PDB file of C-alpha atoms in Angstrom:
ATOM      1  CA  UNK H  21       0.000   0.000   0.000  1.00 53.00           C
ATOM      2  CA  UNK H  22       1.452   3.366  -0.986  1.00 74.00           C
ATOM      3  CA  UNK H  23       2.201   5.624   1.980  1.00 80.00           C
ATOM      4  CA  UNK H  24       3.162   9.200   1.111  1.00 85.00           C
ATOM      5  CA  UNK H  25       4.332  12.283   3.006  1.00 90.00           C
ATOM      6  CA  UNK H  26       2.290  15.456   2.540  1.00 92.00           C
ATOM      7  CA  UNK H  27       2.763  19.097   3.539  1.00 93.00           C
ATOM      8  CA  UNK H  28      -0.210  21.405   4.043  1.00 94.00           C
ATOM      9  CA  UNK H  29      -0.094  24.530   1.850  1.00 93.00           C
ATOM     10  CA  UNK H  30      -2.089  26.452   4.458  1.00 94.00           C
ATOM     11  CA  UNK H  31      -0.592  25.690   7.878  1.00 95.00           C
ATOM     12  CA  UNK H  32       2.600  23.760   6.995  1.00 93.00           C
ATOM     13  CA  UNK H  33       1.504  20.584   8.800  1.00 94.00           C
ATOM     14  CA  UNK H  34       3.511  17.526   7.676  1.00 93.00           C
ATOM     15  CA  UNK H  35       1.764  14.144   7.789  1.00 92.00           C
ATOM     16  CA  UNK H  36       1.627  10.698   6.171  1.00 89.00           C
ATOM     17  CA  UNK H  37      -1.371   9.286   4.369  1.00 89.00           C
ATOM     18  CA  UNK H  38      -2.289   6.165   2.442  1.00 87.00           C
ATOM     19  CA  UNK H  39      -3.229   7.297  -1.082  1.00 84.00           C
ATOM     20  CA  UNK H  40      -4.372   5.476  -4.188  1.00 82.00           C
ATOM     21  CA  UNK H  41      -3.847   7.239  -7.525  1.00 79.00           C
ATOM     22  CA  UNK H  42      -2.910  10.907  -7.901  1.00 79.00           C
ATOM     23  CA  UNK H  43      -5.370  12.358  -5.405  1.00 80.00           C
ATOM     24  CA  UNK H  44      -3.982  14.587  -2.641  1.00 79.00           C
ATOM     25  CA  UNK H  45      -5.723  14.454   0.746  1.00 90.00           C
ATOM     26  CA  UNK H  46      -6.786  17.560   2.638  1.00 92.00           C
ATOM     27  CA  UNK H  47      -4.893  18.609   5.762  1.00 93.00           C
ATOM     28  CA  UNK H  48      -6.255  16.849   8.882  1.00 92.00           C
ATOM     29  CA  UNK H  49      -5.607  19.994  10.981  1.00 94.00           C
ATOM     30  CA  UNK H  50      -7.014  22.826   8.865  1.00 94.00           C
ATOM     31  CA  UNK H  51      -8.653  21.200   5.820  1.00 92.00           C
ATOM     32  CA  UNK H  52      -6.491  23.082   3.278  1.00 94.00           C
ATOM     33  CA  UNK H  53      -4.943  21.597   0.146  1.00 94.00           C
ATOM     34  CA  UNK H  54      -1.741  19.578   0.460  1.00 93.00           C
ATOM     35  CA  UNK H  55       1.305  18.851  -1.640  1.00 91.00           C
ATOM     36  CA  UNK H  56       2.933  15.430  -1.849  1.00 89.00           C
ATOM     37  CA  UNK H  57       6.602  15.446  -0.799  1.00 87.00           C
ATOM     38  CA  UNK H  58       9.490  13.467  -2.179  1.00 80.00           C
ATOM     39  CA  UNK H  59      10.532  10.847   0.347  1.00 71.00           C
ATOM     40  CA  UNK H  60      13.291   8.290   0.703  1.00 69.00           C
ATOM     41  CA  UNK H  61      12.188   4.769  -0.263  1.00 69.00           C
ATOM     42  CA  UNK H  62      12.065   2.109   2.424  1.00 65.00           C
ATOM     43  CA  UNK H  63      14.714  -0.623   2.217  1.00 66.00           C
ATOM     44  CA  UNK H  64      13.455  -3.950   0.960  1.00 64.00           C
ATOM     45  CA  UNK H  65      13.335  -6.725   3.515  1.00 62.00           C
ATOM     46  CA  UNK H  66      15.384  -9.684   2.337  1.00 64.00           C
ATOM     47  CA  UNK H  67      15.298 -12.705   4.589  1.00 62.00           C
ATOM     48  CA  UNK H  68      14.102 -13.327   8.092  1.00 63.00           C
ATOM     49  CA  UNK H  69      16.305 -10.672   9.689  1.00 61.00           C
ATOM     50  CA  UNK H  70      17.234  -7.870   7.283  1.00 58.00           C
ATOM     51  CA  UNK H  71      19.618  -5.986   9.547  1.00 62.00           C
ATOM     52  CA  UNK H  72      23.135  -7.023  10.509  1.00 64.00           C
ATOM     53  CA  UNK H  73      23.369  -7.418  14.286  1.00 64.00           C
ATOM     54  CA  UNK H  74      25.934  -5.348  16.134  1.00 67.00           C
ATOM     55  CA  UNK H  75      28.972  -6.686  17.950  1.00 71.00           C
ATOM     56  CA  UNK H  76      28.284  -9.389  20.496  1.00 68.00           C
ATOM     57  CA  UNK H  77      30.047  -9.272  23.849  1.00 71.00           C
ATOM     58  CA  UNK H  78      31.654 -12.629  24.718  1.00 72.00           C
ATOM     59  CA  UNK H  79      30.288 -14.463  27.732  1.00 70.00           C
ATOM     60  CA  UNK H  80      32.317 -14.367  30.914  1.00 69.00           C
ATOM     61  CA  UNK H  81      34.119 -17.575  31.870  1.00 72.00           C
ATOM     62  CA  UNK H  82      33.525 -16.924  35.564  1.00 72.00           C
ATOM     63  CA  UNK H  83      30.006 -17.100  36.978  1.00 65.00           C
ATOM     64  CA  UNK H  84      28.477 -13.914  38.360  1.00 65.00           C
ATOM     65  CA  UNK H  85      28.773 -13.286  42.113  1.00 69.00           C
ATOM     66  CA  UNK H  86      26.021 -14.841  44.195  1.00 70.00           C
ATOM     67  CA  UNK H  87      23.988 -13.446  47.039  1.00 65.00           C
ATOM     68  CA  UNK H  88      24.965 -14.097  50.658  1.00 68.00           C
ATOM     69  CA  UNK H  89      24.531 -17.757  51.485  1.00 66.00           C
ATOM     70  CA  UNK H  90      25.642 -19.094  48.109  1.00 66.00           C
ATOM     71  CA  UNK H  91      23.683 -20.299  45.137  1.00 66.00           C
ATOM     72  CA  UNK H  92      20.828 -22.751  45.603  1.00 65.00           C
ATOM     73  CA  UNK H  93      22.068 -24.677  42.560  1.00 64.00           C
ATOM     74  CA  UNK H  94      25.670 -24.743  43.735  1.00 62.00           C
ATOM     75  CA  UNK H  95      26.783 -23.207  40.456  1.00 61.00           C
ATOM     76  CA  UNK H  96      29.063 -20.608  42.028  1.00 60.00           C
ATOM     77  CA  UNK H  97      31.146 -22.913  44.149  1.00 59.00           C
ATOM     78  CA  UNK H  98      29.268 -22.490  47.419  1.00 54.00           C
ATOM     79  CA  UNK H  99      26.326 -24.556  48.426  1.00 51.00           C
ATOM     80  CA  UNK H 100      23.419 -22.699  49.863  1.00 51.00           C
ATOM     81  CA  UNK H 101      20.931 -25.365  48.962  1.00 50.00           C
ATOM     82  CA  UNK H 102      20.529 -28.842  47.559  1.00 52.00           C
ATOM     83  CA  UNK H 103      22.794 -28.535  44.537  1.00 48.00           C
ATOM     84  CA  UNK H 104      26.099 -29.258  46.238  1.00 48.00           C
ATOM     85  CA  UNK H 105      29.155 -27.125  45.632  1.00 47.00           C
ATOM     86  CA  UNK H 106      31.878 -27.331  43.057  1.00 53.00           C
ATOM     87  CA  UNK H 107      34.859 -29.404  44.044  1.00 47.00           C
TER      88      UNK H 107
END
């Protein structure tokens, strides 16, 4: 569906509208005539994820610090629960 940018010739309001054919909509604020503006085309989506992801921070090799009493799972080297500690 064609979406275009328009500028009101009366009040200068800039807005987008869905238009079929060469018709120009009236300004939603003041009802005056509008003029279609040139706009940059949208990039085409190619594939499931069209944008290249940014840099990924590597995971830490050491587990994060645990709360007082240790981890319930024993994953941090102290046993605060049923998981048993690391040996």
